[in-house]
Coordinates of C-alpha atoms and ligand atoms in Angstrom, one line a residue:
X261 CA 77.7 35.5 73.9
X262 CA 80.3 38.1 75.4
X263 CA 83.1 35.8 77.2
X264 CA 84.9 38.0 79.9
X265 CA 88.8 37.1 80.8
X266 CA 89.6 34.2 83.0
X267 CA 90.6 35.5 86.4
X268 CA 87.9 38.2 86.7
X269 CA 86.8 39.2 89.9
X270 CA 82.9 38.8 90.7
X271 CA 80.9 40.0 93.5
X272 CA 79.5 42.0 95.4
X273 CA 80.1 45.3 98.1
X274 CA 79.1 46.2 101.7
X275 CA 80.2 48.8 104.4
X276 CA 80.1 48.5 107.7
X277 CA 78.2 51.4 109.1
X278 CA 75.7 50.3 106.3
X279 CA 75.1 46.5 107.1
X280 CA 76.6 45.4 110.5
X281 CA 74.6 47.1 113.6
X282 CA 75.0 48.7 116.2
X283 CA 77.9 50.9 115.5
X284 CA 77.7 53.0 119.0
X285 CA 81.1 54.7 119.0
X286 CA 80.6 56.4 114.9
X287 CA 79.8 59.8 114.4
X288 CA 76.8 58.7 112.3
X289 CA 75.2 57.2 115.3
X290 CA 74.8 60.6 116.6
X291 CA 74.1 62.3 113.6
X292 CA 70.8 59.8 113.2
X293 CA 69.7 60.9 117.0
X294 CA 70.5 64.5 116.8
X295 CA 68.5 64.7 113.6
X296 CA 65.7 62.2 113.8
X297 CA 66.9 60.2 111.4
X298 CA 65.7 56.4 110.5
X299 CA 68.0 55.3 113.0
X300 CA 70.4 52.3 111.5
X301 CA 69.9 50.2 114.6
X302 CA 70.5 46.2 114.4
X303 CA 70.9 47.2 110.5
X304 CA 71.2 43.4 108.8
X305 CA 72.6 42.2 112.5
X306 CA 75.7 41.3 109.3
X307 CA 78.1 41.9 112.6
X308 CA 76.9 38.3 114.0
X309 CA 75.8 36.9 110.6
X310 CA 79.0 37.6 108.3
X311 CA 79.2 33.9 107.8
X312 CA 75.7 33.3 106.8
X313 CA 75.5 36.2 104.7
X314 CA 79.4 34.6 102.8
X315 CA 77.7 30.9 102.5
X316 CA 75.1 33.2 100.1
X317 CA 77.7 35.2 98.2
X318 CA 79.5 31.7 97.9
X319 CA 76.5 29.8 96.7
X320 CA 76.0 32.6 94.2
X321 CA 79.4 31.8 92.5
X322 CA 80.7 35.2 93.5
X323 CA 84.6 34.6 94.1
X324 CA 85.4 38.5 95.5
X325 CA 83.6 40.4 98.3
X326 CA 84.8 43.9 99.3
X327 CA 83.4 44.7 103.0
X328 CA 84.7 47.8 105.1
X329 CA 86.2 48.2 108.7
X330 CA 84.4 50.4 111.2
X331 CA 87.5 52.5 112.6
X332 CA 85.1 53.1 115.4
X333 CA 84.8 49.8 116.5
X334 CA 88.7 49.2 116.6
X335 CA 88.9 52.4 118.6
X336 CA 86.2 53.2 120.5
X337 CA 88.3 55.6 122.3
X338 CA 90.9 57.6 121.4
X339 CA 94.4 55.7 121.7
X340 CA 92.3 52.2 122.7
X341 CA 92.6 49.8 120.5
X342 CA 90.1 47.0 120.6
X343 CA 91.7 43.7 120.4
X344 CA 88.4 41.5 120.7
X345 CA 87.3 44.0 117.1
X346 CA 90.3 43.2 115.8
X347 CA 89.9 39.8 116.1
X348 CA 86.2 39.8 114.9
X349 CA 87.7 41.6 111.5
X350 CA 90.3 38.8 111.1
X351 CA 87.9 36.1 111.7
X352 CA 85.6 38.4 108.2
X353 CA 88.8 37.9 106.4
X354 CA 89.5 34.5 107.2
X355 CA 85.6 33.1 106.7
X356 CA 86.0 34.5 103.5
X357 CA 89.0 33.2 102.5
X358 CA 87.6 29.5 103.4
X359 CA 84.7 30.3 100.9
X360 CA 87.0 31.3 98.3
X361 CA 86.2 34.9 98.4
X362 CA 88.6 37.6 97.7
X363 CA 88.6 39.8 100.1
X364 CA 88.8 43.7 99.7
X365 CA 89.1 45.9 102.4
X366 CA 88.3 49.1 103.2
X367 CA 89.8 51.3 105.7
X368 CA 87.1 54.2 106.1
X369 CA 83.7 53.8 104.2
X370 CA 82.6 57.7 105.3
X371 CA 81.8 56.5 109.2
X372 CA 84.2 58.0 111.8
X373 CA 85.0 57.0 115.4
X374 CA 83.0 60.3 117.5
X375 CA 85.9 61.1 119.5
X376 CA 87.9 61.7 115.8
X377 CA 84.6 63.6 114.7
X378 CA 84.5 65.6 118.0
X379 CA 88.4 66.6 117.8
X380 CA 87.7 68.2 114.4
X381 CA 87.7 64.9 112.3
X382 CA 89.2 65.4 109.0
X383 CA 90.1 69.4 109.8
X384 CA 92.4 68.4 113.0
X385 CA 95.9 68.7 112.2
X386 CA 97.1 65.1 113.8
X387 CA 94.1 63.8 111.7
X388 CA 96.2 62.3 109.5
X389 CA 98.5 60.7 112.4
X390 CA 95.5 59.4 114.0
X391 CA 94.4 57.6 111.0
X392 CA 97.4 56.1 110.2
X393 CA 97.7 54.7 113.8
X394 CA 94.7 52.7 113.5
X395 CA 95.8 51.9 109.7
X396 CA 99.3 50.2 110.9
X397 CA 97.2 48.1 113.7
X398 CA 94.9 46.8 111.3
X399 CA 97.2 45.8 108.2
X400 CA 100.0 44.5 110.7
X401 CA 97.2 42.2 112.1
X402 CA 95.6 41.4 108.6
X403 CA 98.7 41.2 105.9
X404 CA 99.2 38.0 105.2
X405 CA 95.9 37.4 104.3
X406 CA 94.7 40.7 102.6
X407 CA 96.1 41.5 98.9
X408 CA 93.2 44.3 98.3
X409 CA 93.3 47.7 100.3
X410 CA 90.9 50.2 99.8
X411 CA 92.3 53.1 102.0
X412 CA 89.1 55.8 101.8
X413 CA 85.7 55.6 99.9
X414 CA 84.9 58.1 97.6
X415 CA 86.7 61.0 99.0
X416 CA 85.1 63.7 96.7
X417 CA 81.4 62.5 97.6
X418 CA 82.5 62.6 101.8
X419 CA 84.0 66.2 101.1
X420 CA 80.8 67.1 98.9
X421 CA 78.4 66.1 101.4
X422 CA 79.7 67.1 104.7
X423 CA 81.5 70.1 103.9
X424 CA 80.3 71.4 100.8
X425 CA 76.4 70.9 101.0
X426 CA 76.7 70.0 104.7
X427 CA 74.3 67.6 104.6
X428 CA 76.4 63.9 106.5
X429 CA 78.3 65.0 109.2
X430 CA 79.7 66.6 110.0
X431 CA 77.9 69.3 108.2
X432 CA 80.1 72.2 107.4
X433 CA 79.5 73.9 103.9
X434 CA 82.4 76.2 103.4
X435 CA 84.5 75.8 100.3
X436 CA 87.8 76.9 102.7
X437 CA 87.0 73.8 104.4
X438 CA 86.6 71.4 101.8
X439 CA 89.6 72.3 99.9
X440 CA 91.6 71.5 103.5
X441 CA 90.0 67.8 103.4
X442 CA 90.8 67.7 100.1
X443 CA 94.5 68.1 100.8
X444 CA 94.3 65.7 103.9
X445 CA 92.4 63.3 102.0
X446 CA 95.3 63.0 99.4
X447 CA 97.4 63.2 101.8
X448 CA 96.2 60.4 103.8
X449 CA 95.6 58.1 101.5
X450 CA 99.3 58.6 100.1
X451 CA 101.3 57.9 103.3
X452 CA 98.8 55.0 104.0
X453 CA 99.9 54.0 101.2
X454 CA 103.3 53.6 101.7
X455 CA 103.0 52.5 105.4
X456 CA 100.7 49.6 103.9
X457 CA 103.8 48.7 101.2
X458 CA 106.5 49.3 103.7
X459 CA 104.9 46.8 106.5
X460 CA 104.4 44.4 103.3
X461 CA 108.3 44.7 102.7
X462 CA 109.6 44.1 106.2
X463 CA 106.8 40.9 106.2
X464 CA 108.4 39.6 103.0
X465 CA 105.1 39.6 101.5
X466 CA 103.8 40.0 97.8
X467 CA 103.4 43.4 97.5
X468 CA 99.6 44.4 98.3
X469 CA 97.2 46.5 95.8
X470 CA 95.9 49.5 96.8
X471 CA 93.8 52.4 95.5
X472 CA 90.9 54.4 96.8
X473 CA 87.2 53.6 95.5
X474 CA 86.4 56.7 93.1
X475 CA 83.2 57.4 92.6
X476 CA 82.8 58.6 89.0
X477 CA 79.9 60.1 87.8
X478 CA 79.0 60.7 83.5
X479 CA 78.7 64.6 83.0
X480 CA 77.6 65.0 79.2
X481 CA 77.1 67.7 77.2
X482 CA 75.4 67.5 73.3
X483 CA 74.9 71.2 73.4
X484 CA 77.5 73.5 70.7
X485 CA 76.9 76.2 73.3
X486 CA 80.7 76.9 74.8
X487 CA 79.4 77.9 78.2
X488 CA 77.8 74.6 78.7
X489 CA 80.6 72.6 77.5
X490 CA 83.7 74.2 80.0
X491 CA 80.6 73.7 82.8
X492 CA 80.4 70.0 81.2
X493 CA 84.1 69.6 81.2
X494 CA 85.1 71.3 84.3
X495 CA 82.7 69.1 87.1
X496 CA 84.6 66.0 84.7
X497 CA 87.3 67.2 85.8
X498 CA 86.9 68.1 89.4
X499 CA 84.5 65.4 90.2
X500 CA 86.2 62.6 88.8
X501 CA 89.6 63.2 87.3
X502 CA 91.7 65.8 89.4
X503 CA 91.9 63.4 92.6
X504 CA 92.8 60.5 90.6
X505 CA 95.4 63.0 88.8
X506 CA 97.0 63.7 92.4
X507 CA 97.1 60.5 93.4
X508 CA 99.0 59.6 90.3
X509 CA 101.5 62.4 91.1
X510 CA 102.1 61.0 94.2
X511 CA 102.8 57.6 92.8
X512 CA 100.4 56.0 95.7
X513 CA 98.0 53.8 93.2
X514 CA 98.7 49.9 91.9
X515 CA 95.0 50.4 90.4
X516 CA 91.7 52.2 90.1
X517 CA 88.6 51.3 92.2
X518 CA 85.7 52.5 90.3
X519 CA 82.1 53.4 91.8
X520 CA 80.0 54.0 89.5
X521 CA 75.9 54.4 89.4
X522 CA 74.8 57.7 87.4
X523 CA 75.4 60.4 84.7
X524 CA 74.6 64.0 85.0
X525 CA 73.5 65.5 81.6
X526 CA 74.5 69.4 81.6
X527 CA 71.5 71.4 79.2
X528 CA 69.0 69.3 78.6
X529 CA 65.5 70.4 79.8
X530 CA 62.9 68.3 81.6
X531 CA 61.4 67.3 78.5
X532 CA 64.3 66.0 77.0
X533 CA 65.0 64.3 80.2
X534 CA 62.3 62.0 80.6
X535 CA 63.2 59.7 78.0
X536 CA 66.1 58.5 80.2
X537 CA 65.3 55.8 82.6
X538 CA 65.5 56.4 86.1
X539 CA 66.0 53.8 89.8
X540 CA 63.8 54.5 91.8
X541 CA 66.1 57.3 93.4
X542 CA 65.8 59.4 90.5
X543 CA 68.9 58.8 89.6
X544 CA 69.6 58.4 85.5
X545 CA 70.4 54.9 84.4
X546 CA 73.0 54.8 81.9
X547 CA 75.4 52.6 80.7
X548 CA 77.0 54.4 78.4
X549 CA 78.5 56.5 80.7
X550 CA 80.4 53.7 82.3
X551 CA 82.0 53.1 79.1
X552 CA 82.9 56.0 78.2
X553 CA 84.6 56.5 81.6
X554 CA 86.5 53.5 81.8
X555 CA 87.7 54.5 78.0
X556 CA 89.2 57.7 79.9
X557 CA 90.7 55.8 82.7
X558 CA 93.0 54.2 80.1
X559 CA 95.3 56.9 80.2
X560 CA 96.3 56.0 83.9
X561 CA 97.3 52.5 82.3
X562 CA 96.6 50.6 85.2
X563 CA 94.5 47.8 86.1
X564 CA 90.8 48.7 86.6
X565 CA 88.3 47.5 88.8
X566 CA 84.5 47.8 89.4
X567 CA 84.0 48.3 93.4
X568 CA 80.4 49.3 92.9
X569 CA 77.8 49.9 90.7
X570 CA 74.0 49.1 91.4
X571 CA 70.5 50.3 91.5
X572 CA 67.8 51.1 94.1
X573 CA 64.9 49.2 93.0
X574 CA 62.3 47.5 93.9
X575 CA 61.7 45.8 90.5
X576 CA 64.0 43.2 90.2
X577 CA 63.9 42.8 86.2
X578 CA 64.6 46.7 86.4
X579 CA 68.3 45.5 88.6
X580 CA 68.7 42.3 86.1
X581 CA 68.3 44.7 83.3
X582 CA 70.5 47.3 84.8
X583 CA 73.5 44.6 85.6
X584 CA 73.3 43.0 82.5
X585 CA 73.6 46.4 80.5
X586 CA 76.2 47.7 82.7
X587 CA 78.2 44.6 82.0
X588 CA 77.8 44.9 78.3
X589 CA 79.5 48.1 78.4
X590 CA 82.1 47.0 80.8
X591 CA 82.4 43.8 78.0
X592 CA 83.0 46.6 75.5
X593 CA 85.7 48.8 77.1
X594 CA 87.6 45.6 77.5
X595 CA 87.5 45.0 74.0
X596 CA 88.7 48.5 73.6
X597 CA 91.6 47.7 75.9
X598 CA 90.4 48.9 79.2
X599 CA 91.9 46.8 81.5
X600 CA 89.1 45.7 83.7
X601 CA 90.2 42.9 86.5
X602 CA 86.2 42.7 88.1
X603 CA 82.6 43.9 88.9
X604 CA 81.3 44.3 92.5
X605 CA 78.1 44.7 92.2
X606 CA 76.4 47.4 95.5
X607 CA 75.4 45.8 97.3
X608 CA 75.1 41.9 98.2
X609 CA 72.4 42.8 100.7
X610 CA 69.9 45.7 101.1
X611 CA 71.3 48.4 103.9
X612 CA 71.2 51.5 105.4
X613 CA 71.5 53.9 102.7
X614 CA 72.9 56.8 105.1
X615 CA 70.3 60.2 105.4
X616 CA 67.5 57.9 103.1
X617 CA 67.3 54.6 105.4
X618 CA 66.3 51.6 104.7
X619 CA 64.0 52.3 102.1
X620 CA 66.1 52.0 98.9
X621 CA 66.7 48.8 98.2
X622 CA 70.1 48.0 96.5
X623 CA 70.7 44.2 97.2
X624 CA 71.2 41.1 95.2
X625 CA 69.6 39.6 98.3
X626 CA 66.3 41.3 100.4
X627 CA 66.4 41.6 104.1
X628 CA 63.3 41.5 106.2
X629 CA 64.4 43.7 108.6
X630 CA 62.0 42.2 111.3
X631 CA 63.4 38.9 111.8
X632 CA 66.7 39.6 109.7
X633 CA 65.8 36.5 107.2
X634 CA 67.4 36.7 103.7
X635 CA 65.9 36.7 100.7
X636 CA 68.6 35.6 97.3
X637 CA 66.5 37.8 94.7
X638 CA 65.8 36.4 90.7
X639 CA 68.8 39.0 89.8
X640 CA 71.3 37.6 91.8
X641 CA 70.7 34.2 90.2
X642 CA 71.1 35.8 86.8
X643 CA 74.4 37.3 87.4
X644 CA 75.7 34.3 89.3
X645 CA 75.4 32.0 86.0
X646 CA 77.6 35.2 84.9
X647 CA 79.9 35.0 87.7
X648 CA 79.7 30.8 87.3
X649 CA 80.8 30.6 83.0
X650 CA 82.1 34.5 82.5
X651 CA 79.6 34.5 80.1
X652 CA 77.1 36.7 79.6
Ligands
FCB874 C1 77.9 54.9 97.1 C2 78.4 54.6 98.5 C3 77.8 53.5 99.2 C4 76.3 53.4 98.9 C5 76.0 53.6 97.4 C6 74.5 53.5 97.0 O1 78.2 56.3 96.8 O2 79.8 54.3 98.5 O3 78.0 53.5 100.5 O4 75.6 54.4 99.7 O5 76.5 54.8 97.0

């Protein structure tokens, strides 16, 4: 029996592009039409059934839930601030609070407004005033009852995909490019930072945790052969470490939000690479790279926590199996001093999952995307005894 530290954080993950429906004013909303896409339409209608979909995560035992803010919807237009949004976003915050969830928020979950995308998103140079104008509205309105801020998610996978392999808007591949998001990226998410502390200060309030949500990915490398191992040891480092090393510089992290789902494994042929399980994404299932990231993440000596990790599936053993082993290694790096504070597991529902649709099917709870009924699958029950005894 593997006991896990009273206080732990349980639960699950959602973004609002992916789950709410009906997000008119976000770049992605074009980028569906223009392209054909699957379009995300009424998604899991979660806009007008947050409180339903919280009664579940309750009744599962969770006690966190991390859930996004569309920028788009708060500021439809440039400079217009939607107070009505607003309001909708407190009222998230507030249902969950009455259900004892934790909530985490996070600021910008890849979506943009269009008229941010259209002016140049990321590349404009006011794009980091812009962002911090809708960031000051939003934690001025939700301080005093938010203690978890997640300002951007998984800034290296955004710059990867839309302006490295151009494939999510807005579809530049030019390594000039990237490396300028890059900079505004860090950037952005530093002087959020402080405007988040500072509005805490002049509130009086306990001073609010932030961090971004990091998506790290396993790169491993059994070969001797030298070339193999600086290829091995140099995507560790861009991927996953030299953001988290800026970030650091610029003092602007209270802890580390960790997305994690796959390992990459540099030299092995195909043959070799069957024996590894895979979701039904092709992506590898494994564990063990978890723990030996979070072992790395100890030099940051900060609190850790799990934002996301999941599987596409649609055998649900195959997701109980995959939580369950994923928390043994999590168990593990605790016992080795990582200091893990909770799991989110991705997600609490199934959602759009961006360019693939609805198809993959992530959720601790299956949506019939006819009549929008729910679903609470076997593996949810099995990890909410978890999330009940912190026992697993
Ligand atoms: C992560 C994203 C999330 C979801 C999962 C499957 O990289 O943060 O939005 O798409 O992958």
């Amino acid at each position: 029996m593997l006991e896990f530290p009273k206080g732990f954080w349980w639960g699950s993950s959602t973004s609002s592009y992916q789950v709410e429906g009906d997000n008119f004013y976000s770049d992605w909303w074009h980028y569906e039409k223009k392209h054909g896409l699957e379009p995300s339409g009424k998604c899991c209608r979660h806009y007008d059934l947050y409180k339903e979909d919280f009664d579940l995560a309750k009744s599962l035992n969770h006690n966190a839930h991390r859930f996004s803010i569309e920028w788009a919807r708060v500021e439809p237009r440039e400079g217009f601030l939607d107070f009505n949004q607003i309001e909708h976003y407190r009222d998230v915050v507030i249902s969950l609070r009455e259900r004892n969830l934790e909530p985490l928020v996070t600021l910008n979950h890849f979506t943009l407004p269009l008229w941010f995308a259209q002016k140049g998103g990321w590349l404009n140079k006011e794009a980091i005033d812009y962002f911090l104008r809708y960031v000051e509205k939003i934690v001025q309105e939700l301080a005093s009852s938010v203690r978890f801020w997640i300002t951007i998610n998984e800034p290296m996978v955004y710059i990867y995909q839309g302006y490295f392999k151009g494939i999510w808007p807005p579809q530049k591949r030019s390594l000039f490019r990237a490396i300028q998001v890059y900079k505004r990226l860090v950037l952005a998410h530093t002087r959020a930072y402080r405007l988040i502390h500072r509005i805490y200060k002049e509130k009086n309030l306990n001073s609010p945790l932030i961090s971004i949500a990091k998506h790290l990915r396993g790169f491993f490398c059994w070969s001797k052969n030298p070339y193999h191992k600086f290829i091995s040891n140099f995507k560790d480092y861009l991927f996953n470490f030299m953001i988290l090393d800026d970030l650091i510089k610029n003092k602007s992290l209270d802890f580390i939000g960790v997305n994690y789902y796959t390992s990459e494994f540099i030299a092995l042929n195909s043959e070799q690479l069957k024996d590894i399980p895979k979701s039904n994404l092709g992506w590898f299932i494994y564990p063990e790279g978890l723990y030996s990231l979070l072992l790395k993440l100890k030099r940051y000596n900060l609190d850790i926590f799990i934002l996301e990790n999941g599987i596409s599936t649609d055998d649900d053993n195959q997701r109980w199996n995959f939580i369950e082993a994923h928390l043994k290694q999590i168990y593990k790096a605790i016992q080795n001093k990582a200091k893990i504070i909770g799991y989110l597991y991705w997600s609490l529902l199934d959602n759009f999952e961006w360019e693939k649709g609805f198809c993959p099917h992530f959720g601790l709870i299956d949506v019939d995307y006819r009549t929008f009924s729910r679903t609470i699958r076997r593996s949810a029950k099995n990890f909410s005894q978890v999330c009940k005894e912190y026992k697993l």
